[in-house]
Coordinates of N, CA and C in Angstrom, one line a residue:
L1 N -9.5 5.2 -2.5 CA -9.9 4.2 -3.4 C -9.2 4.4 -4.8
L2 N -8.9 3.3 -5.5 CA -8.3 3.4 -6.8 C -9.3 4.0 -7.7
K3 N -8.9 4.9 -8.6 CA -9.7 5.5 -9.6 C -9.8 4.5 -10.8
L4 N -10.9 4.5 -11.5 CA -11.0 3.6 -12.6 C -10.2 4.0 -13.8
S5 N -8.9 4.1 -13.6 CA -7.9 4.3 -14.7 C -7.6 2.9 -15.3
G6 N -6.6 2.9 -16.2 CA -6.1 1.6 -16.7 C -5.6 0.7 -15.6
L7 N -4.9 1.3 -14.6 CA -4.5 0.5 -13.4 C -5.6 -0.1 -12.6
G8 N -6.6 0.8 -12.4 CA -7.8 0.4 -11.6 C -8.5 -0.8 -12.3
C9 N -8.7 -0.7 -13.6 CA -9.4 -1.7 -14.4 C -8.6 -3.0 -14.3
L10 N -7.3 -3.0 -14.3 CA -6.5 -4.2 -14.2 C -6.7 -4.9 -12.9
V11 N -6.7 -4.0 -11.8 CA -6.9 -4.5 -10.5 C -8.3 -5.2 -10.4
L12 N -9.3 -4.6 -10.9 CA -10.7 -5.2 -10.9 C -10.7 -6.5 -11.7
L13 N -9.9 -6.5 -12.8 CA -9.9 -7.8 -13.6 C -9.3 -8.9 -12.7
V14 N -8.2 -8.6 -12.0 CA -7.6 -9.6 -11.1 C -8.5 -10.1 -10.1
L15 N -9.3 -9.2 -9.4 CA -10.2 -9.6 -8.4 C -11.3 -10.5 -9.0
V16 N -11.9 -10.1 -10.1 CA -12.9 -10.8 -10.7 C -12.5 -12.2 -11.1
A17 N -11.2 -12.3 -11.7 CA -10.7 -13.6 -12.1 C -10.5 -14.5 -10.9
V18 N -9.9 -13.9 -9.8 CA -9.7 -14.7 -8.6 C -11.0 -15.2 -8.0
L19 N -12.0 -14.4 -7.9 CA -13.3 -14.8 -7.4 C -13.9 -15.9 -8.3
S20 N -13.7 -15.7 -9.6 CA -14.3 -16.7 -10.6 C -13.6 -18.1 -10.3
V21 N -12.3 -18.1 -10.1 CA -11.6 -19.4 -9.8 C -12.1 -20.0 -8.5
Q22 N -12.3 -19.1 -7.5 CA -12.7 -19.6 -6.2 C -14.1 -20.2 -6.3
V23 N -15.0 -19.5 -7.0 CA -16.4 -20.0 -7.1 C -16.4 -21.3 -7.9
F24 N -15.6 -21.4 -8.9 CA -15.6 -22.6 -9.7 C -15.1 -23.8 -8.9
Q25 N -14.0 -23.5 -8.1 CA -13.5 -24.6 -7.3 C -14.4 -25.1 -6.2
K26 N -15.2 -24.2 -5.6 CA -16.1 -24.5 -4.5 C -17.4 -25.1 -4.9
A27 N -17.8 -24.8 -6.2 CA -19.1 -25.3 -6.6 C -19.2 -26.8 -6.7
P28 N -20.3 -27.4 -6.3 CA -20.5 -28.9 -6.4 C -20.5 -29.3 -7.8
T29 N -20.0 -30.5 -8.1 CA -19.9 -31.0 -9.4 C -21.2 -31.9 -9.7
P30 N -22.1 -31.5 -10.6 CA -23.2 -32.3 -10.9 C -22.8 -33.6 -11.6
P31 N -23.7 -34.6 -11.5 CA -23.3 -35.9 -12.1 C -23.0 -35.9 -13.6
N32 N -23.8 -35.1 -14.3 CA -23.6 -35.1 -15.7 C -22.5 -34.2 -16.2
A33 N -21.7 -33.7 -15.2 CA -20.6 -32.8 -15.6 C -19.3 -33.5 -15.6
L34 N -19.2 -34.8 -15.2 CA -18.0 -35.5 -15.2 C -17.3 -35.6 -16.6
Q35 N -18.1 -35.6 -17.6 CA -17.5 -35.7 -18.9 C -16.8 -34.4 -19.3
N36 N -17.2 -33.3 -18.6 CA -16.6 -32.1 -19.0 C -15.4 -31.7 -18.0
K37 N -15.0 -32.7 -17.2 CA -14.0 -32.4 -16.2 C -12.7 -31.9 -16.8
S38 N -12.3 -32.6 -17.9 CA -11.0 -32.2 -18.6 C -11.1 -30.8 -19.1
E39 N -12.2 -30.4 -19.8 CA -12.3 -29.1 -20.3 C -12.4 -28.0 -19.2
A40 N -13.1 -28.4 -18.1 CA -13.2 -27.4 -17.0 C -11.8 -27.2 -16.4
G41 N -11.1 -28.3 -16.2 CA -9.7 -28.2 -15.6 C -8.8 -27.3 -16.5
G42 N -9.0 -27.4 -17.8 CA -8.2 -26.6 -18.7 C -8.5 -25.1 -18.6
R43 N -9.9 -24.8 -18.4 CA -10.3 -23.4 -18.3 C -9.8 -22.9 -16.9
S44 N -9.8 -23.7 -15.9 CA -9.4 -23.3 -14.6 C -7.9 -23.0 -14.6
R45 N -7.1 -23.8 -15.3 CA -5.7 -23.6 -15.4 C -5.4 -22.3 -16.2
T46 N -6.1 -22.1 -17.2 CA -5.9 -20.8 -18.0 C -6.2 -19.6 -17.1
E47 N -7.3 -19.7 -16.3 CA -7.6 -18.5 -15.4 C -6.4 -18.3 -14.4
V48 N -6.0 -19.4 -13.8 CA -4.9 -19.4 -12.8 C -3.6 -18.8 -13.4
C49 N -3.3 -19.2 -14.7 CA -2.1 -18.6 -15.4 C -2.3 -17.1 -15.6
M50 N -3.5 -16.7 -16.0 CA -3.7 -15.3 -16.3 C -3.5 -14.5 -15.0
I51 N -4.1 -15.0 -13.9 CA -3.9 -14.3 -12.6 C -2.5 -14.2 -12.2
T52 N -1.8 -15.4 -12.4 CA -0.4 -15.4 -12.0 C 0.4 -14.4 -12.8
S53 N 0.1 -14.3 -14.1 CA 0.9 -13.3 -14.9 C 0.6 -11.9 -14.5
L54 N -0.6 -11.6 -14.1 CA -1.0 -10.2 -13.7 C -0.3 -9.9 -12.4
L55 N -0.3 -10.9 -11.4 CA 0.3 -10.6 -10.1 C 1.8 -10.5 -10.3
R56 N 2.4 -11.3 -11.2 CA 3.8 -11.2 -11.4 C 4.2 -9.9 -12.0
Y57 N 3.4 -9.4 -12.9 CA 3.6 -8.0 -13.5 C 3.5 -6.9 -12.4
F58 N 2.5 -7.0 -11.6 CA 2.3 -5.9 -10.6 C 3.4 -5.9 -9.5
C59 N 3.9 -7.1 -9.1 CA 4.9 -7.2 -8.2 C 6.2 -6.5 -8.7
R60 N 6.5 -6.7 -9.9 CA 7.7 -6.0 -10.5 C 7.4 -4.6 -10.8
W61 N 6.2 -4.3 -11.2 CA 5.8 -2.9 -11.6 C 6.0 -1.9 -10.4
N62 N 5.7 -2.4 -9.2 CA 5.9 -1.6 -8.0 C 7.4 -1.5 -7.6
G63 N 8.2 -2.4 -8.1 CA 9.6 -2.4 -7.7 C 9.7 -3.0 -6.3
S64 N 8.8 -3.7 -5.8 CA 8.7 -4.2 -4.5 C 9.6 -5.5 -4.3
A65 N 10.1 -5.7 -3.1 CA 10.8 -6.9 -2.8 C 9.8 -8.0 -2.8
G66 N 10.3 -9.2 -3.0 CA 9.4 -10.4 -3.0 C 8.5 -10.5 -1.8
H67 N 9.0 -10.3 -0.6 CA 8.3 -10.5 0.6 C 7.1 -9.5 0.7
A68 N 7.2 -8.4 0.0 CA 6.2 -7.3 0.1 C 4.9 -7.7 -0.5
G69 N 4.9 -8.7 -1.4 CA 3.7 -9.1 -2.1 C 3.4 -8.0 -3.2
C70 N 2.2 -8.2 -3.8 CA 1.8 -7.2 -4.8 C 1.0 -6.1 -4.2
K71 N 1.6 -5.0 -3.9 CA 0.9 -3.9 -3.2 C 0.8 -2.7 -4.1
L72 N -0.4 -2.2 -4.2 CA -0.7 -1.1 -5.1 C -1.2 0.1 -4.3
C73 N -0.7 1.3 -4.7 CA -1.1 2.6 -4.0 C -2.1 3.3 -4.9
P74 N -2.9 4.1 -4.3 CA -3.9 4.9 -5.1 C -3.1 5.8 -6.1
Q75 N -3.8 6.3 -7.1 CA -3.2 7.1 -8.1 C -2.6 8.3 -7.5
S76 N -1.3 8.6 -7.9 CA -0.5 9.8 -7.4 C 0.1 9.6 -6.1
W77 N 0.0 8.3 -5.5 CA 0.7 8.0 -4.3 C 1.9 7.1 -4.6
Q78 N 2.9 7.1 -3.7 CA 4.1 6.4 -3.9 C 4.3 5.3 -2.9
L79 N 4.6 4.1 -3.3 CA 4.9 3.0 -2.4 C 6.3 3.0 -1.9
L80 N 6.5 3.2 -0.6 CA 7.9 3.2 0.0 C 7.8 2.1 1.2
G81 N 8.6 1.1 1.1 CA 8.5 0.0 2.1 C 7.1 -0.7 1.9
D82 N 6.3 -0.7 3.0 CA 5.0 -1.3 2.9 C 3.9 -0.3 3.1
Q83 N 4.2 1.0 2.9 CA 3.1 2.0 3.0 C 3.1 2.9 1.8
C84 N 2.0 3.6 1.6 CA 1.8 4.5 0.5 C 1.9 6.0 1.1
Y85 N 2.7 6.8 0.4 CA 2.9 8.2 0.8 C 2.6 9.2 -0.3
Q86 N 2.1 10.4 0.1 CA 1.9 11.4 -0.8 C 2.2 12.8 -0.1
V87 N 2.9 13.7 -0.9 CA 3.2 15.0 -0.4 C 2.3 16.0 -1.2
P88 N 1.2 16.5 -0.6 CA 0.4 17.4 -1.3 C 1.2 18.7 -1.6
K89 N 0.7 19.5 -2.6 CA 1.4 20.7 -3.0 C 1.1 21.8 -2.0
S90 N 0.1 21.7 -1.2 CA -0.3 22.8 -0.3 C 0.7 23.0 0.9
T91 N 0.7 24.1 1.5 CA 1.4 24.3 2.8 C 0.4 24.8 3.8
G92 N 0.8 24.6 5.1 CA -0.1 25.1 6.1 C 0.4 24.6 7.5
T93 N -0.5 24.8 8.5 CA -0.1 24.5 9.9 C -0.2 22.9 10.0
W94 N 0.3 22.5 11.2 CA 0.2 21.0 11.4 C -1.2 20.5 11.4
M95 N -2.1 21.3 12.0 CA -3.5 20.9 12.1 C -4.2 20.9 10.7
E96 N -3.8 21.9 9.9 CA -4.3 21.9 8.5 C -3.8 20.7 7.7
G97 N -2.6 20.3 7.9 CA -2.1 19.1 7.3 C -2.8 17.9 7.8
K98 N -3.0 17.8 9.1 CA -3.7 16.6 9.6 C -5.1 16.5 9.0
K99 N -5.9 17.6 8.9 CA -7.2 17.6 8.4 C -7.2 17.2 6.9
D100 N -6.2 17.7 6.2 CA -6.1 17.5 4.7 C -5.9 16.0 4.5
C101 N -5.0 15.4 5.3 CA -4.7 13.9 5.1 C -6.0 13.1 5.4
E102 N -6.7 13.5 6.5 CA -7.9 12.8 6.8 C -8.9 12.9 5.7
S103 N -9.0 14.1 5.0 CA -9.9 14.2 4.0 C -9.6 13.3 2.8
R104 N -8.4 12.9 2.7 CA -7.9 11.9 1.6 C -8.1 10.5 2.1
G105 N -8.7 10.3 3.2 CA -8.8 8.9 3.7 C -7.5 8.3 4.3
S106 N -6.6 9.2 4.7 CA -5.3 8.8 5.2 C -5.0 9.6 6.5
H107 N -3.7 9.6 6.9 CA -3.3 10.4 8.1 C -1.9 10.9 7.9
L108 N -1.5 11.9 8.7 CA -0.1 12.4 8.6 C 0.8 11.2 8.8
A109 N 2.0 11.2 8.2 CA 2.9 10.1 8.2 C 3.4 9.7 9.5
V110 N 3.3 8.4 9.8 CA 3.9 7.9 11.0 C 5.2 7.2 10.6
L111 N 6.3 7.8 10.7 CA 7.6 7.4 10.1 C 8.3 6.4 11.0
R112 N 8.3 5.2 10.7 CA 9.1 4.2 11.5 C 10.5 4.0 10.9
N113 N 10.6 4.2 9.6 CA 11.8 4.1 8.8 C 11.9 5.3 7.9
T114 N 12.9 6.2 8.1 CA 13.0 7.4 7.3 C 14.0 7.3 6.2
A115 N 14.6 6.2 6.0 CA 15.7 6.0 5.1 C 15.3 6.4 3.6
D116 N 14.0 6.1 3.2 CA 13.6 6.3 1.9 C 13.0 7.7 1.6
M117 N 12.8 8.5 2.6 CA 12.1 9.8 2.4 C 13.0 10.8 1.8
D118 N 12.3 11.7 1.0 CA 13.1 12.7 0.3 C 13.5 13.8 1.3
K119 N 14.4 14.7 0.8 CA 14.9 15.7 1.6 C 14.0 16.9 1.5
L120 N 12.9 16.9 2.3 CA 11.9 17.9 2.4 C 11.7 18.3 3.8
T121 N 11.2 19.5 4.0 CA 10.8 20.0 5.3 C 9.3 19.8 5.3
V122 N 8.8 18.8 6.0 CA 7.4 18.5 6.0 C 6.8 18.1 7.4
W123 N 5.6 18.5 7.6 CA 4.9 18.0 8.8 C 4.7 16.5 8.8
I124 N 4.9 15.9 9.9 CA 4.6 14.5 10.1 C 3.7 14.3 11.3
G125 N 3.1 13.1 11.4 CA 2.1 12.9 12.5 C 2.6 12.7 13.9
L126 N 3.4 13.6 14.4 CA 4.0 13.5 15.7 C 3.8 14.8 16.4
K127 N 3.3 14.8 17.6 CA 2.9 16.0 18.4 C 3.2 15.8 19.8
A128 N 3.6 16.9 20.5 CA 3.9 16.8 22.0 C 2.7 17.5 22.7
S129 N 2.3 16.8 23.8 CA 1.3 17.4 24.7 C 1.8 17.2 26.1
S130 N 2.1 18.3 26.8 CA 2.6 18.2 28.2 C 3.8 17.2 28.3
N131 N 4.8 17.4 27.4 CA 6.0 16.7 27.4 C 5.9 15.2 26.9
I132 N 4.7 14.8 26.5 CA 4.5 13.5 26.0 C 4.3 13.5 24.5
W133 N 5.2 12.7 23.8 CA 5.1 12.7 22.4 C 4.2 11.5 21.9
K134 N 3.3 11.7 21.0 CA 2.5 10.6 20.4 C 2.3 10.8 18.9
W135 N 2.3 9.7 18.2 CA 1.9 9.7 16.8 C 0.4 9.9 16.7
V136 N 0.0 10.3 15.5 CA -1.5 10.5 15.3 C -2.3 9.2 15.4
D137 N -1.6 8.1 15.3 CA -2.3 6.8 15.5 C -2.4 6.4 17.0
N138 N -1.9 7.4 17.9 CA -1.9 7.2 19.3 C -0.8 6.3 19.8
S139 N 0.1 5.9 19.0 CA 1.2 5.1 19.4 C 2.3 6.0 20.1
S140 N 3.0 5.5 21.0 CA 4.0 6.3 21.8 C 5.3 6.5 20.9
F141 N 6.0 7.5 21.3 CA 7.3 7.8 20.7 C 8.3 8.1 21.7
D142 N 9.5 7.5 21.7 CA 10.6 7.8 22.6 C 11.3 8.9 22.1
A143 N 11.2 10.1 22.7 CA 11.8 11.3 22.2 C 13.3 11.2 22.1
T144 N 13.8 11.7 21.0 CA 15.2 11.9 20.8 C 15.7 13.1 21.7
P145 N 17.0 13.2 22.0 CA 17.5 14.3 22.8 C 17.0 15.7 22.3
S146 N 17.0 15.8 21.0 CA 16.6 17.2 20.5 C 15.1 17.5 20.7
L147 N 14.3 16.5 21.1 CA 12.9 16.7 21.3 C 12.5 16.6 22.8
L148 N 13.4 16.5 23.7 CA 13.1 16.4 25.1 C 12.7 17.8 25.6
N149 N 12.0 17.8 26.6 CA 11.5 19.0 27.3 C 10.8 20.0 26.4
V150 N 10.0 19.4 25.5 CA 9.2 20.2 24.6 C 7.7 19.9 25.0
E151 N 7.0 21.0 25.3 CA 5.7 20.8 25.9 C 4.6 20.6 24.9
N152 N 4.5 21.6 23.9 CA 3.3 21.5 23.0 C 3.7 21.9 21.6
D153 N 4.6 21.2 21.1 CA 5.1 21.5 19.7 C 4.8 20.3 18.8
C154 N 5.0 20.6 17.5 CA 4.8 19.5 16.5 C 6.1 19.3 15.8
V155 N 6.2 18.2 15.0 CA 7.4 17.8 14.5 C 7.4 17.9 12.9
T156 N 8.6 18.3 12.4 CA 8.8 18.3 11.0 C 9.9 17.3 10.7
F157 N 9.9 16.8 9.5 CA 11.0 15.9 9.0 C 11.9 16.7 8.1
V158 N 13.1 16.9 8.5 CA 14.1 17.7 7.8 C 15.4 16.9 7.6
E159 N 15.8 16.8 6.3 CA 17.1 16.2 6.0 C 17.2 14.9 6.7
K160 N 16.2 14.0 6.6 CA 16.2 12.7 7.2 C 16.4 12.7 8.8
G161 N 15.9 13.8 9.4 CA 15.9 13.9 10.8 C 14.7 14.6 11.3
L162 N 14.4 14.6 12.6 CA 13.2 15.1 13.2 C 13.6 16.4 13.9
E163 N 12.8 17.5 13.7 CA 12.9 18.7 14.4 C 11.6 19.2 14.8
Y164 N 11.5 19.9 16.0 CA 10.3 20.4 16.4 C 10.1 21.8 16.0
D165 N 8.8 22.2 15.8 CA 8.5 23.6 15.4 C 7.1 23.9 16.0
G166 N 6.8 25.2 16.0 CA 5.5 25.6 16.5 C 4.5 25.1 15.6
C167 N 3.4 24.5 16.1 CA 2.4 23.9 15.3 C 1.7 24.8 14.4
G168 N 1.8 26.1 14.6 CA 1.2 27.1 13.7 C 2.1 27.5 12.5
S169 N 3.3 27.0 12.4 CA 4.2 27.3 11.3 C 3.6 26.7 10.0
N170 N 4.1 27.2 8.9 CA 3.7 26.7 7.6 C 4.7 25.8 7.0
H171 N 4.3 24.6 6.7 CA 5.2 23.6 6.0 C 4.3 22.8 5.1
K172 N 4.9 22.0 4.2 CA 4.2 20.9 3.5 C 4.0 19.8 4.5
W173 N 3.3 18.8 4.1 CA 3.1 17.6 5.0 C 3.1 16.3 4.1
V174 N 3.3 15.2 4.8 CA 3.3 13.9 4.2 C 2.1 13.1 4.7
C175 N 1.3 12.6 3.8 CA 0.1 11.8 4.1 C 0.5 10.3 3.9
Q176 N -0.1 9.4 4.7 CA 0.3 8.0 4.7 C -1.0 7.2 4.7
T177 N -1.0 6.1 3.9 CA -2.2 5.2 3.8 C -1.7 3.8 3.6
E178 N -2.6 2.9 3.8 CA -2.3 1.5 3.6 C -2.4 1.2 2.1
P179 N -1.5 0.3 1.5 CA -1.6 0.0 0.1 C -2.7 -1.1 -0.1
F180 N -3.1 -1.2 -1.3 CA -4.1 -2.2 -1.7 C -3.3 -3.5 -1.9
Q181 N -3.7 -4.6 -1.2 CA -3.0 -5.8 -1.3 C -3.7 -6.8 -2.2
L182 N -3.0 -7.1 -3.3 CA -3.5 -8.1 -4.2 C -3.4 -9.5 -3.6
L183 N -4.4 -10.4 -3.9 CA -4.3 -11.7 -3.3 C -3.1 -12.5 -3.8
S184 N -2.5 -13.3 -2.9 CA -1.2 -14.0 -3.3 C -1.5 -15.4 -3.7
K185 N -2.7 -15.9 -3.4 CA -3.0 -17.3 -3.7 C -4.5 -17.5 -3.8
T186 N -4.9 -18.5 -4.6 CA -6.3 -18.9 -4.7 C -6.7 -19.7 -3.5
A187 N -8.0 -19.6 -3.1 CA -8.5 -20.3 -1.9 C -8.7 -21.7 -2.3
G188 N -8.4 -22.6 -1.5 CA -8.7 -24.0 -1.7 C -7.7 -24.9 -2.2
D189 N -6.8 -24.4 -3.1 CA -5.9 -25.3 -3.7 C -4.4 -25.1 -3.2
G190 N -4.2 -23.9 -2.5 CA -2.9 -23.7 -1.9 C -1.8 -23.4 -2.9
E191 N -2.2 -23.1 -4.1 CA -1.2 -22.8 -5.1 C -0.7 -21.4 -5.0
S192 N 0.5 -21.1 -4.8 CA 1.0 -19.8 -4.6 C 1.2 -19.1 -5.9
F193 N 1.0 -17.8 -5.9 CA 1.3 -17.0 -7.1 C 2.6 -16.3 -6.9
S194 N 3.7 -16.8 -7.4 CA 5.0 -16.2 -7.1 C 5.3 -15.1 -8.1
A195 N 6.2 -14.2 -7.6 CA 6.6 -13.1 -8.4 C 7.9 -13.5 -9.2
C196 N 7.9 -13.1 -10.5 CA 9.1 -13.4 -11.3 C 9.7 -12.1 -11.7
P197 N 10.4 -11.4 -10.8 CA 10.9 -10.0 -11.1 C 11.9 -9.8 -12.2
E198 N 12.4 -10.9 -12.7 CA 13.4 -10.8 -13.8 C 12.8 -10.3 -15.1
K199 N 11.5 -10.5 -15.2 CA 10.8 -10.1 -16.5 C 9.6 -9.3 -16.2
P200 N 9.7 -7.9 -16.1 CA 8.6 -7.1 -15.7 C 7.6 -6.9 -16.8
I201 N 7.1 -7.9 -17.5 CA 6.1 -7.8 -18.5 C 5.1 -8.9 -18.3
L202 N 4.0 -8.8 -18.9 CA 3.0 -9.8 -18.9 C 3.5 -11.0 -19.7
Q203 N 3.3 -12.2 -19.2 CA 3.8 -13.4 -19.8 C 2.6 -14.4 -20.1
D204 N 2.7 -15.2 -21.0 CA 1.7 -16.1 -21.4 C 1.7 -17.4 -20.5
S205 N 2.8 -17.8 -20.0 CA 2.9 -19.0 -19.2 C 3.0 -18.8 -17.8
C206 N 2.7 -19.8 -17.0 CA 2.9 -19.7 -15.5 C 4.3 -20.0 -15.1
C207 N 4.7 -19.6 -13.9 CA 6.0 -19.9 -13.4 C 6.1 -21.4 -13.2

C-alpha cells in the first residue's frame, strides 16, 4: 500500500475527486435545481480539469509511455515496463528471498522482459523441481540450454542472463508487485483523460 506521503496524499486526492465527479453525474436532478444547471456544470468541468491535470502530471512523472497509463509504485519501488520492482538490501537463500518478498505483499520477480534490469546477481522467482521449471506464480518456463537437465536448483539473474545455482546460496533478490493504476476516465461521460508528456508539470487548463 502507498504510504501517506506527499505522493500518497495526491493519489487520494485524485480518487476522491474522481468519485465526487461520478456521484455528481449519477445523482438525480431535483426539479428546483434546473436554475443551478449552469453553475453545477461549471463546477463539474473544474473538477474534471483538476483530475486531468493530476493524471497528466503522474503519467509524465513516472516516465511511462502513453499506453501504460498512469501507474504508480509503492514508495521505494521502481516502475519498469508495467510492473513495480524492488531490490532489498538483504542477502540470503532463494527461500529467504521468497518469504521476504511475500512479507512485502509481493513475490520474487517473474521476468518476462529482462532488458531494463540492472546488472546484478539476484534471485528471481524461477525454480526447478524434477527437471521442471516453474515461476513462483506457477506459470511454466521453457528452459534455455544452460538450464536443461537441472533437477532441483534455483535461478539467478546475472548480466541480463539466467544462471542456475544451489537454492541455499546467498544472493540478493528482486521483488515484484502490481502498480497502482490511476483511473483513465470518468464513468458515464466517456471523456478520456489524456497524458500530455511534453510538459511534466501541473497545468491549469485541460488538454
